[in-house]
Coordinates of C-alpha atoms in Angstrom, one line a residue:
Chain A
M1 CA -17.4 14.4 -1.1
S2 CA -19.1 16.2 1.7
R3 CA -17.3 18.5 4.1
S4 CA -18.1 16.2 7.0
H5 CA -16.3 13.4 5.3
V6 CA -13.2 15.5 4.8
V7 CA -13.1 16.3 8.5
G8 CA -14.0 12.8 9.6
D9 CA -11.5 11.1 7.3
T10 CA -8.7 13.6 8.3
Y11 CA -9.4 12.9 11.9
A12 CA -9.3 9.1 11.4
V13 CA -6.0 9.3 9.6
T14 CA -4.5 11.7 12.1
T15 CA -5.5 9.4 15.0
R16 CA -4.0 6.4 13.2
N17 CA -0.7 8.2 12.8
L18 CA -0.7 9.3 16.4
I19 CA -1.3 5.7 17.6
A20 CA 1.9 4.8 15.7
Y21 CA 3.9 7.4 17.7
R22 CA 2.4 6.1 20.9
R23 CA 3.1 2.5 20.0
V24 CA 6.6 2.9 18.6
P25 CA 8.1 5.4 21.0
E26 CA 11.5 5.0 19.4
L27 CA 10.2 7.4 16.7
L28 CA 9.8 10.1 19.3
V29 CA 12.9 9.3 21.3
F30 CA 15.2 9.5 18.3
S31 CA 13.7 12.8 17.3
T32 CA 14.4 14.2 20.8
I33 CA 17.8 12.7 21.7
Q34 CA 19.6 14.8 19.1
P35 CA 18.3 18.2 20.2
V36 CA 18.9 17.3 23.8
L37 CA 22.5 16.5 22.9
F38 CA 22.8 19.8 21.1
V39 CA 21.5 21.6 24.2
L40 CA 24.1 20.0 26.4
L41 CA 26.9 20.5 23.8
F42 CA 26.2 24.2 23.1
R43 CA 25.2 25.1 26.7
Y44 CA 28.2 23.5 28.4
V45 CA 30.9 22.8 25.7
F46 CA 30.8 25.5 23.0
G47 CA 28.6 28.1 24.6
G48 CA 31.4 29.5 26.8
A49 CA 33.3 30.4 23.6
I50 CA 30.4 32.0 21.9
N51 CA 29.7 35.7 22.7
V52 CA 26.3 37.1 22.0
P53 CA 26.1 40.7 23.2
G54 CA 23.3 41.7 25.5
V55 CA 21.8 38.3 26.2
D56 CA 22.6 35.2 28.2
Y57 CA 23.8 32.5 25.7
V58 CA 21.2 30.0 26.9
D59 CA 18.4 32.4 26.1
Y60 CA 19.9 32.9 22.6
L61 CA 20.4 29.2 22.1
M62 CA 17.0 27.7 23.0
P63 CA 14.9 29.3 20.2
G64 CA 17.6 27.9 17.8
I65 CA 17.3 24.5 19.4
F66 CA 13.5 24.6 19.0
A67 CA 13.7 25.5 15.3
Q68 CA 16.3 22.8 14.7
T69 CA 14.1 20.3 16.5
V70 CA 11.0 20.9 14.3
V71 CA 13.1 20.9 11.1
F72 CA 14.7 17.6 11.9
G73 CA 11.4 16.3 13.1
A74 CA 9.9 16.9 9.7
I75 CA 12.0 14.0 8.4
G76 CA 9.5 11.9 10.3
T77 CA 6.8 13.1 7.9
A78 CA 8.8 11.9 4.9
V79 CA 9.6 8.6 6.6
G80 CA 6.0 8.0 7.6
L81 CA 4.7 8.6 4.1
A82 CA 7.4 6.6 2.4
N83 CA 6.6 3.6 4.7
D84 CA 2.9 3.9 3.9
L85 CA 3.7 3.9 0.2
Q86 CA 6.0 1.0 0.5
S87 CA 3.7 -1.2 2.6
G88 CA 0.8 -0.7 0.2
L89 CA -1.4 1.1 2.7
I90 CA -1.7 4.2 0.5
E91 CA -2.8 1.9 -2.3
R92 CA -5.6 0.7 -0.1
F93 CA -6.5 4.3 0.9
R94 CA -6.7 5.2 -2.8
S95 CA -9.3 2.4 -3.4
L96 CA -11.5 3.7 -0.5
P97 CA -14.3 6.3 -0.9
M98 CA -12.4 8.6 1.5
A99 CA -11.4 12.2 1.1
R100 CA -8.2 12.3 -1.1
S101 CA -6.7 15.0 1.0
A102 CA -7.0 13.1 4.3
V103 CA -3.8 11.0 3.7
L104 CA -1.6 14.1 3.6
T105 CA -3.4 16.4 6.0
G106 CA -3.8 13.5 8.5
R107 CA 0.0 13.0 8.3
T108 CA 1.0 16.6 8.7
L109 CA -1.6 17.2 11.5
A110 CA -0.3 14.2 13.4
D111 CA 3.2 15.6 13.1
L112 CA 2.0 18.9 14.3
V113 CA 0.7 17.2 17.5
R114 CA 4.0 15.4 17.8
N115 CA 5.8 18.7 17.6
V116 CA 3.7 20.0 20.5
F117 CA 4.9 17.2 22.7
V118 CA 8.5 17.4 21.5
L119 CA 8.7 21.2 22.0
A120 CA 7.1 20.8 25.5
L121 CA 9.8 18.3 26.3
M122 CA 12.5 20.6 25.0
C123 CA 11.2 23.5 27.1
V124 CA 11.6 21.4 30.2
V125 CA 15.2 20.5 29.1
G126 CA 15.8 24.2 28.5
V127 CA 14.6 25.2 31.9
L128 CA 16.8 22.5 33.5
V129 CA 19.8 24.1 31.9
G130 CA 18.9 27.6 33.0
W131 CA 16.7 29.0 30.2
N132 CA 14.4 31.8 31.4
A133 CA 11.5 30.6 29.2
G134 CA 10.7 34.1 28.0
N135 CA 9.8 37.3 29.7
T136 CA 6.0 37.2 29.3
V137 CA 3.5 34.4 29.0
G138 CA 2.1 36.0 25.9
G139 CA 5.5 36.1 24.3
F140 CA 6.1 32.5 25.2
I141 CA 2.8 31.4 23.7
A142 CA 3.4 33.5 20.5
A143 CA 6.9 32.1 20.1
M144 CA 5.7 28.5 20.5
A145 CA 2.9 29.1 18.0
L146 CA 5.3 30.5 15.5
L147 CA 7.7 27.5 15.9
L148 CA 4.8 25.1 15.5
L149 CA 3.7 26.9 12.3
F150 CA 7.3 26.7 11.0
G151 CA 7.3 23.0 11.8
Y152 CA 4.0 22.5 10.1
A153 CA 5.4 24.3 7.0
C154 CA 8.5 22.0 7.0
T155 CA 6.3 18.8 7.2
W156 CA 4.7 19.8 3.9
I157 CA 8.1 20.1 2.3
F158 CA 9.0 16.7 3.6
A159 CA 5.7 15.2 2.6
S160 CA 6.8 15.7 -1.1
V161 CA 10.2 14.1 -0.2
G162 CA 8.6 11.0 1.3
L163 CA 6.3 10.6 -1.7
A164 CA 9.2 11.0 -4.1
V165 CA 11.8 8.7 -2.7
R166 CA 9.3 5.9 -1.5
D167 CA 11.5 4.3 1.1
A168 CA 12.3 5.4 4.6
E169 CA 16.0 5.0 4.6
T170 CA 16.4 7.0 1.4
A171 CA 14.1 9.7 2.8
Q172 CA 16.5 10.0 5.8
A173 CA 19.6 10.0 3.7
A174 CA 18.2 12.5 1.2
A175 CA 17.1 14.9 3.9
F176 CA 20.3 15.4 5.8
P177 CA 22.5 17.1 3.2
V178 CA 19.6 19.5 2.4
M179 CA 19.0 20.3 6.0
A180 CA 22.5 20.7 7.3
P181 CA 23.2 24.0 5.6
I182 CA 19.7 25.3 6.7
V183 CA 20.3 24.4 10.3
F184 CA 24.0 25.3 10.6
A185 CA 24.4 28.3 8.2
S186 CA 21.9 30.1 10.4
S187 CA 21.6 32.2 13.5
A188 CA 20.4 29.1 15.4
F189 CA 23.6 28.6 17.4
V190 CA 25.9 31.6 16.7
P191 CA 25.3 35.2 15.7
V192 CA 25.5 35.7 12.0
S193 CA 27.9 38.6 12.4
S194 CA 30.6 36.0 13.4
M195 CA 30.4 34.4 9.9
P196 CA 32.3 35.4 6.8
G197 CA 30.7 38.2 4.8
W198 CA 29.7 36.0 1.8
L199 CA 27.7 33.7 4.1
Q200 CA 26.0 36.4 6.1
G201 CA 23.2 37.3 3.6
F202 CA 22.0 33.8 3.3
A203 CA 22.5 33.0 7.0
K204 CA 20.6 36.0 8.2
Y205 CA 17.5 35.8 5.9
Q206 CA 17.0 32.1 5.3
P207 CA 13.7 30.9 6.9
L208 CA 15.2 29.1 9.9
S209 CA 17.2 32.1 10.9
V210 CA 14.3 34.4 10.5
V211 CA 12.1 32.1 12.6
C212 CA 14.9 31.9 15.3
T213 CA 15.3 35.7 15.4
A214 CA 11.5 36.2 15.5
S215 CA 11.2 33.7 18.4
R216 CA 13.9 35.4 20.3
D217 CA 12.2 38.8 19.8
L218 CA 8.9 37.3 21.1
L219 CA 10.5 35.5 24.1
L220 CA 12.7 38.4 25.1
G221 CA 10.3 41.2 24.3
T222 CA 12.9 42.9 22.0
N223 CA 12.2 44.5 18.6
T224 CA 8.6 44.8 19.5
G225 CA 8.0 46.5 16.1
G226 CA 7.9 42.9 15.0
H227 CA 9.3 43.0 11.4
W228 CA 11.2 39.7 12.1
V229 CA 7.9 38.1 13.2
L230 CA 6.2 39.3 10.1
G231 CA 9.1 38.0 8.0
A232 CA 8.9 34.6 9.8
L233 CA 5.1 34.4 9.2
A234 CA 5.7 35.3 5.5
W235 CA 8.3 32.5 5.2
C236 CA 6.0 29.9 6.8
I237 CA 2.9 30.9 4.8
G238 CA 5.0 31.1 1.6
I239 CA 6.4 27.6 2.2
I240 CA 3.0 26.1 2.9
V241 CA 1.4 27.8 -0.1
I242 CA 4.1 26.4 -2.4
S243 CA 4.9 23.0 -0.9
A244 CA 1.4 21.8 0.0
P245 CA 0.1 21.9 -3.6
L246 CA 3.3 20.3 -4.7
A247 CA 2.8 17.5 -2.2
V248 CA -0.8 17.0 -3.3
L249 CA 0.3 16.9 -6.9
R250 CA 3.0 14.4 -6.0
Y251 CA 0.5 12.3 -4.2
R252 CA -1.9 12.2 -7.1
R253 CA 1.0 11.0 -9.4
S254 CA 2.6 8.6 -7.0
A255 CA 0.3 5.7 -7.7
Chain B
M1 CA -25.6 -3.9 -16.9
T2 CA -26.7 -6.2 -19.6
T3 CA -24.7 -7.2 -22.6
P4 CA -26.2 -8.1 -26.0
E5 CA -25.9 -11.7 -25.0
G6 CA -28.2 -11.0 -22.1
R7 CA -25.4 -11.6 -19.6
S8 CA -25.1 -9.5 -16.5
D9 CA -21.5 -8.3 -16.3
A10 CA -20.2 -6.7 -13.1
I11 CA -16.8 -6.0 -14.5
V12 CA -16.2 -4.7 -18.0
V13 CA -12.7 -4.0 -19.4
E14 CA -12.4 -3.1 -23.1
G15 CA -9.1 -2.3 -24.8
L16 CA -7.3 -1.4 -21.7
V17 CA -3.8 0.1 -22.2
K18 CA -1.5 1.3 -19.5
R19 CA 2.1 2.4 -20.1
F20 CA 4.8 3.3 -17.5
G21 CA 7.2 5.4 -19.5
D22 CA 8.3 3.2 -22.5
V23 CA 7.0 0.0 -20.9
V24 CA 3.6 -1.1 -22.0
A25 CA 2.3 -3.0 -18.9
V26 CA -1.2 -3.6 -20.3
D27 CA -1.6 -3.8 -24.0
G28 CA -5.2 -3.9 -25.1
V29 CA -6.7 -6.2 -22.5
S30 CA -10.5 -6.9 -22.7
L31 CA -12.4 -9.0 -20.2
R32 CA -15.8 -9.4 -18.6
G33 CA -16.6 -10.6 -15.1
E34 CA -20.1 -12.0 -14.7
R35 CA -22.1 -10.9 -11.7
G36 CA -21.8 -13.3 -8.8
K37 CA -19.0 -15.3 -10.5
V38 CA -15.3 -15.5 -10.1
L39 CA -13.1 -14.3 -12.9
G40 CA -9.6 -15.6 -12.6
L41 CA -6.8 -13.6 -14.1
L42 CA -3.9 -16.0 -14.6
G43 CA -0.4 -15.1 -15.6
P44 CA 3.2 -14.9 -14.5
N45 CA 4.8 -12.0 -12.7
G46 CA 4.9 -8.9 -14.9
A47 CA 2.0 -10.1 -17.1
G48 CA 0.0 -7.0 -16.3
K49 CA -2.4 -8.6 -13.8
T50 CA -1.8 -6.2 -10.9
T51 CA -1.8 -3.2 -13.2
T52 CA -5.3 -4.2 -14.5
V53 CA -6.5 -4.6 -11.0
R54 CA -5.1 -1.2 -10.0
V55 CA -7.0 0.5 -12.9
L56 CA -10.2 -1.3 -12.0
T57 CA -9.9 -0.2 -8.3
T58 CA -9.2 3.4 -9.3
V59 CA -5.7 3.4 -7.9
L60 CA -4.2 4.0 -11.4
S61 CA -5.7 5.8 -14.4
A62 CA -5.8 4.1 -17.8
D63 CA -4.1 5.4 -20.9
A64 CA -6.8 4.0 -23.1
G65 CA -9.9 1.8 -22.9
R66 CA -13.2 1.5 -21.2
V67 CA -13.3 0.2 -17.6
E68 CA -16.5 -0.2 -15.7
V69 CA -17.6 -1.8 -12.4
L70 CA -21.3 -2.4 -12.0
G71 CA -21.9 0.0 -14.8
H72 CA -19.9 2.8 -13.2
D73 CA -17.0 4.2 -15.3
V74 CA -13.8 4.2 -13.2
R75 CA -12.5 7.4 -14.8
R76 CA -15.7 9.4 -14.7
D77 CA -17.1 8.2 -11.4
P78 CA -14.2 6.9 -9.3
Q79 CA -15.8 7.8 -6.0
T80 CA -18.9 5.7 -6.7
V81 CA -16.7 2.8 -7.8
R82 CA -14.8 3.0 -4.5
T83 CA -18.0 2.5 -2.5
I84 CA -18.8 -0.8 -4.3
I85 CA -15.4 -2.4 -4.4
G86 CA -13.1 -4.1 -1.9
L87 CA -9.4 -4.6 -2.6
A88 CA -7.2 -7.2 -0.9
G89 CA -3.7 -7.1 -2.3
Q90 CA -0.6 -9.3 -2.3
F91 CA 1.2 -6.7 -0.2
A92 CA -1.1 -7.1 2.8
A93 CA -1.9 -3.4 3.1
V94 CA -2.7 -3.2 6.8
D95 CA -1.0 -0.9 9.3
P96 CA 1.6 -2.9 11.2
N97 CA 1.5 -0.5 14.2
L98 CA -2.3 -0.7 14.7
T99 CA -4.0 -3.7 16.2
G100 CA -6.2 -5.9 14.1
R101 CA -9.3 -4.3 15.6
E102 CA -7.9 -0.8 15.1
N103 CA -7.2 -1.6 11.4
L104 CA -10.7 -2.7 10.7
R105 CA -12.2 0.2 12.6
L106 CA -10.0 2.6 10.6
I107 CA -11.3 1.1 7.3
G108 CA -14.9 1.3 8.7
R109 CA -14.5 5.0 9.4
L110 CA -12.9 5.7 6.1
T111 CA -15.6 3.9 4.2
H112 CA -18.2 6.0 6.2
L113 CA -20.1 3.2 7.9
P114 CA -22.6 4.6 10.4
K115 CA -20.6 5.4 13.6
A116 CA -22.5 2.9 15.7
T117 CA -21.7 0.0 13.4
V118 CA -18.0 0.5 13.0
G119 CA -17.1 -1.4 16.2
P120 CA -19.6 -4.3 15.8
R121 CA -18.6 -4.8 12.1
A122 CA -14.9 -5.0 13.1
D123 CA -15.7 -7.5 15.8
E124 CA -17.9 -9.6 13.5
L125 CA -15.0 -9.8 10.9
L126 CA -12.4 -10.7 13.6
E127 CA -14.7 -13.5 14.7
R128 CA -15.2 -14.8 11.2
F129 CA -11.6 -14.7 10.2
G130 CA -10.4 -16.3 13.4
L131 CA -8.5 -13.3 14.7
V132 CA -10.4 -12.7 18.0
D133 CA -7.4 -13.8 20.1
A134 CA -5.1 -11.5 18.2
A135 CA -7.5 -8.6 17.9
N136 CA -5.7 -6.4 20.4
R137 CA -2.2 -7.1 19.3
P138 CA -0.3 -4.8 16.9
V139 CA -0.3 -6.4 13.4
R140 CA 3.5 -6.5 13.3
T141 CA 3.3 -9.4 15.6
Y142 CA 1.0 -11.4 13.2
S143 CA 2.1 -14.3 11.1
G144 CA 1.9 -14.0 7.3
G145 CA -1.3 -16.0 7.1
M146 CA -2.9 -13.8 9.8
R147 CA -2.0 -10.7 8.0
R148 CA -3.6 -11.9 4.8
R149 CA -6.7 -12.9 6.7
L150 CA -6.9 -9.4 8.2
D151 CA -6.2 -7.8 4.8
L152 CA -9.1 -9.8 3.3
A153 CA -11.3 -8.8 6.3
A154 CA -10.4 -5.1 5.7
A155 CA -11.6 -5.5 2.1
L156 CA -15.0 -6.7 3.3
V157 CA -15.7 -4.1 6.0
H158 CA -18.2 -2.0 3.9
R159 CA -19.7 -5.2 2.3
P160 CA -18.7 -4.4 -1.2
P161 CA -20.6 -6.3 -3.9
V162 CA -17.4 -6.6 -6.0
L163 CA -14.2 -7.9 -4.6
F164 CA -10.7 -7.7 -6.1
L165 CA -8.2 -10.2 -4.8
D166 CA -4.7 -9.6 -6.1
E167 CA -2.7 -12.7 -5.6
P168 CA -4.3 -13.4 -2.2
T169 CA -2.1 -16.3 -1.3
T170 CA 1.3 -15.4 -2.9
G171 CA 4.1 -16.2 -0.5
L172 CA 2.0 -18.2 1.9
D173 CA 2.8 -21.6 3.2
P174 CA 0.5 -24.4 2.0
A175 CA -1.5 -24.7 5.2
S176 CA -2.3 -20.9 5.3
R177 CA -3.1 -21.0 1.6
L178 CA -5.6 -23.8 2.1
G179 CA -7.2 -21.8 5.0
L180 CA -7.5 -18.7 2.9
W181 CA -9.0 -20.6 0.0
E182 CA -11.7 -21.9 2.3
L183 CA -12.5 -18.4 3.4
I184 CA -12.7 -17.2 -0.2
E185 CA -15.0 -20.1 -1.1
E186 CA -17.3 -19.0 1.7
L187 CA -17.4 -15.5 0.2
L188 CA -18.2 -16.9 -3.2
A189 CA -21.1 -18.8 -1.8
E190 CA -22.6 -15.5 -0.7
G191 CA -22.8 -14.2 -4.3
T192 CA -19.9 -11.7 -4.2
T193 CA -18.5 -11.0 -7.7
V194 CA -14.8 -11.6 -7.6
L195 CA -11.8 -10.8 -9.8
L196 CA -8.9 -12.9 -8.6
T197 CA -5.4 -12.6 -10.0
T198 CA -3.0 -15.5 -9.4
Q199 CA 0.1 -17.1 -10.8
Y200 CA -0.9 -20.4 -9.2
L201 CA -2.7 -22.6 -11.7
E202 CA -4.2 -24.7 -8.9
E203 CA -5.7 -21.6 -7.3
A204 CA -7.4 -20.4 -10.6
D205 CA -8.6 -24.0 -11.2
R206 CA -10.1 -24.3 -7.8
L207 CA -11.7 -20.9 -7.3
A208 CA -12.5 -19.4 -10.8
D209 CA -15.6 -19.9 -12.9
H210 CA -13.9 -18.3 -15.9
I211 CA -10.2 -17.9 -16.5
V212 CA -8.5 -15.2 -18.6
V213 CA -4.8 -16.0 -19.3
I214 CA -2.6 -13.0 -19.8
D215 CA 1.1 -12.8 -20.7
K216 CA 3.1 -9.6 -21.4
G217 CA 0.1 -7.4 -21.2
R218 CA -2.1 -9.3 -23.6
V219 CA -4.9 -11.8 -23.2
I220 CA -3.7 -15.1 -24.8
A221 CA -6.6 -17.4 -23.9
E222 CA -9.8 -17.6 -22.0
G223 CA -12.6 -19.9 -21.1
A224 CA -13.9 -22.1 -18.3
P225 CA -11.1 -24.1 -16.5
T226 CA -12.4 -27.3 -18.1
D227 CA -12.7 -25.8 -21.6
L228 CA -9.2 -24.4 -21.4
K229 CA -7.9 -27.8 -20.5
A230 CA -9.9 -29.6 -23.2
T231 CA -8.8 -27.3 -25.9
L232 CA -5.2 -27.2 -25.1
G233 CA -4.1 -30.2 -23.0
N234 CA -4.2 -33.9 -23.6
T235 CA -5.9 -36.2 -21.3
V236 CA -3.5 -39.0 -20.2
A237 CA -5.0 -42.5 -19.7
E238 CA -2.9 -45.2 -18.1
F239 CA -4.3 -48.7 -18.6
G240 CA -3.2 -51.9 -16.8
F241 CA -3.7 -55.3 -18.3
A242 CA -3.5 -58.9 -17.2
D243 CA -0.5 -59.8 -19.4
T244 CA 1.8 -58.3 -21.9
A245 CA 0.1 -59.9 -24.9
T246 CA -3.2 -58.3 -24.0
A247 CA -1.4 -55.0 -23.4
A248 CA 0.2 -55.1 -26.9
A249 CA -3.2 -55.9 -28.6
A250 CA -4.9 -53.1 -26.6
A251 CA -2.3 -50.6 -27.7
T252 CA -3.0 -51.4 -31.3
A253 CA -6.8 -51.1 -30.7
A254 CA -6.4 -47.7 -29.0
A255 CA -4.1 -46.2 -31.5
P256 CA -6.7 -44.7 -33.9
F257 CA -8.1 -42.6 -31.0
A258 CA -4.8 -41.3 -29.6
V259 CA -2.9 -38.2 -30.5
R260 CA 0.3 -40.1 -30.7
P261 CA 1.0 -43.9 -30.8
P262 CA 0.4 -45.4 -27.4
T263 CA 3.4 -46.6 -25.5
V264 CA 3.6 -50.0 -23.9
A265 CA 5.6 -50.8 -20.8
G266 CA 5.1 -54.4 -19.7
T267 CA 1.4 -54.8 -18.8
A268 CA 0.9 -51.0 -18.8
V269 CA -0.3 -48.8 -21.7
H270 CA 0.0 -45.0 -21.8
V271 CA -2.5 -43.3 -24.2
E272 CA -2.8 -39.6 -24.8
L273 CA -6.2 -38.4 -25.9
A274 CA -7.1 -35.1 -27.5
D275 CA -10.7 -34.5 -26.4
G276 CA -10.8 -36.1 -23.0
A277 CA -13.9 -38.0 -21.9
H278 CA -15.3 -38.6 -25.4
A279 CA -12.1 -40.2 -26.8
L280 CA -11.7 -42.2 -23.6
L281 CA -15.1 -43.7 -24.1
E282 CA -14.3 -44.6 -27.7
V283 CA -11.1 -46.3 -26.5
L284 CA -12.9 -48.3 -23.8
R285 CA -15.5 -49.4 -26.3
A286 CA -12.8 -50.6 -28.7
L287 CA -11.0 -52.4 -26.0
D288 CA -14.2 -54.1 -24.9
L289 CA -15.1 -55.2 -28.4
G290 CA -11.6 -56.6 -29.0
G291 CA -11.8 -58.6 -25.8
T292 CA -9.0 -56.7 -24.2
A293 CA -10.8 -55.0 -21.4
P294 CA -8.3 -53.4 -18.9
E295 CA -7.8 -54.5 -15.3
A296 CA -6.9 -51.0 -14.1
L297 CA -7.4 -47.4 -15.4
A298 CA -6.0 -44.1 -14.2
V299 CA -6.9 -40.8 -16.0
R300 CA -5.0 -37.6 -15.4
E301 CA -6.4 -34.3 -16.7
P302 CA -3.9 -31.8 -18.1
S303 CA -2.8 -29.3 -15.5
L304 CA -3.2 -25.6 -16.2
D305 CA 0.6 -25.5 -16.3
D306 CA 0.4 -27.7 -19.4
V307 CA -2.1 -25.2 -20.7
F308 CA 0.3 -22.3 -20.1
L309 CA 3.2 -24.1 -21.6
S310 CA 1.4 -24.8 -24.8
L311 CA 0.1 -21.2 -25.0
T312 CA 3.2 -19.3 -24.3
G313 CA 6.1 -21.7 -24.8
H314 CA 7.2 -21.1 -21.2
H315 CA 6.1 -22.3 -17.9
A316 CA 3.7 -20.2 -15.9
V317 CA 6.2 -19.6 -13.1
D318 CA 9.4 -20.0 -15.0
D319 CA 11.1 -16.7 -14.1
A320 CA 8.6 -15.7 -11.5
D321 CA 9.6 -14.5 -8.1
T322 CA 6.9 -16.2 -6.1
G323 CA 7.8 -14.3 -3.0
E324 CA 6.8 -10.9 -1.8
G325 CA 9.2 -9.0 -4.0
A326 CA 8.4 -7.6 -7.5
R327 CA 5.5 -5.4 -8.1

């Protein structure tokens, strides 16, 4: 297998997955409706009751919304792979002289591109409700890059889920109970200091919280020493290093 | 490759075993597919047909046995095997969100056709399979028959010399089935080697040069369609005579050649013959000599369903789900 085939095959599969997002816009709409509702809910309903010292609540909230968006969006990776297994398309791919890796990397790269669009949309929604979009352009770009990296890491976790459960409905049902504590027992919507002591350790250092805190630091220009950013990078790279080989192994066995 | 008998076998399977947990799906299957011929793999659902095809197409790995396509071992050299095979499955593995043209172009890219030929090859296949009008529509709008045609076209994109058709017409209506059979027959005329699995006896009879019957993961019979019938089924001859007396006399004359005593119903005599044409000739000669030549004669060859019944004790499609369900 030559290197050019790996690149060409990955590009072909990525394009194929992106066509599906373009042609079935419901896939995108459903993954954006929920975060938009959360923005409205927390900005206008709960936000007034949540006190975060030293920062406007909307500026605290939006990085949490972005992180939540890419985590829930990763369910789409599981659903897409489960559908391809179920329809027999992956069986055909296995019988072709294509790069073995292209099915998974093509999937996760397409979902990375999807996240670019969804995050851009959420930024617009944020600005509409009064988000300041960061204090510097560099900080904004760095925060978005970090959130996309985090989203990419999550798609690798959910690639394994999709290959394991083999049907789209189960993938969705299996994902929620796992994701709910990650998304809600976090610093995404409220400061961890408001939580009971036994929960604070988990809530402060679990990956989504670390990514939220790091994104806020980058956007607001706070904590420029950057140990949260380094922590977030470590989480993302750690997740990819562990979950990508697991997904590849799962793919090899899922015939 | 060439066997000791001097035959050129494109497909070689020897002692293939495949287990899924405790279930032995394929239990020592051996078969050979001659180059340029159609090997029919006939059996009910769950017989191990699809599993055998999945091993041959490198989708699954075998637990034991030797499996080769055009001399290339599927375990040692899967990537070469993938360049010389095409797979069309019963599950119509095309992307429902892509158009017909996009599906064929995707396969063209993934089989590494030269860039300039990907588009023309897709158009050529769309033309040939009658999908030009639907070429730019997402496949989810296609009928079942159109999907199967596209699936077959997708298997042909890189012009593979060996083609695997896994229950190509399962679940199709009779008209679509007939259309697909005609397309497959055209392919055969071009010299493509084919392994066809089917649970339709008529399909194996019509398309295959050589049939391997499998049941519960084992080969239970094989031969040319006509040989299988001659060995295992009885030819039924229905004679009509001018009057009942002649009919009765004729039944007596035919009795020595029949597998069971002929039955007489008015002027009609029903005779079951073991070895087909030869026995029929004997009967006709005897009738002619005895001055009881028939007015009418109808001969019915045994169906492959009769063959299956006598081999396994159950009908070929008894518990089979003939739809799209079980794998």
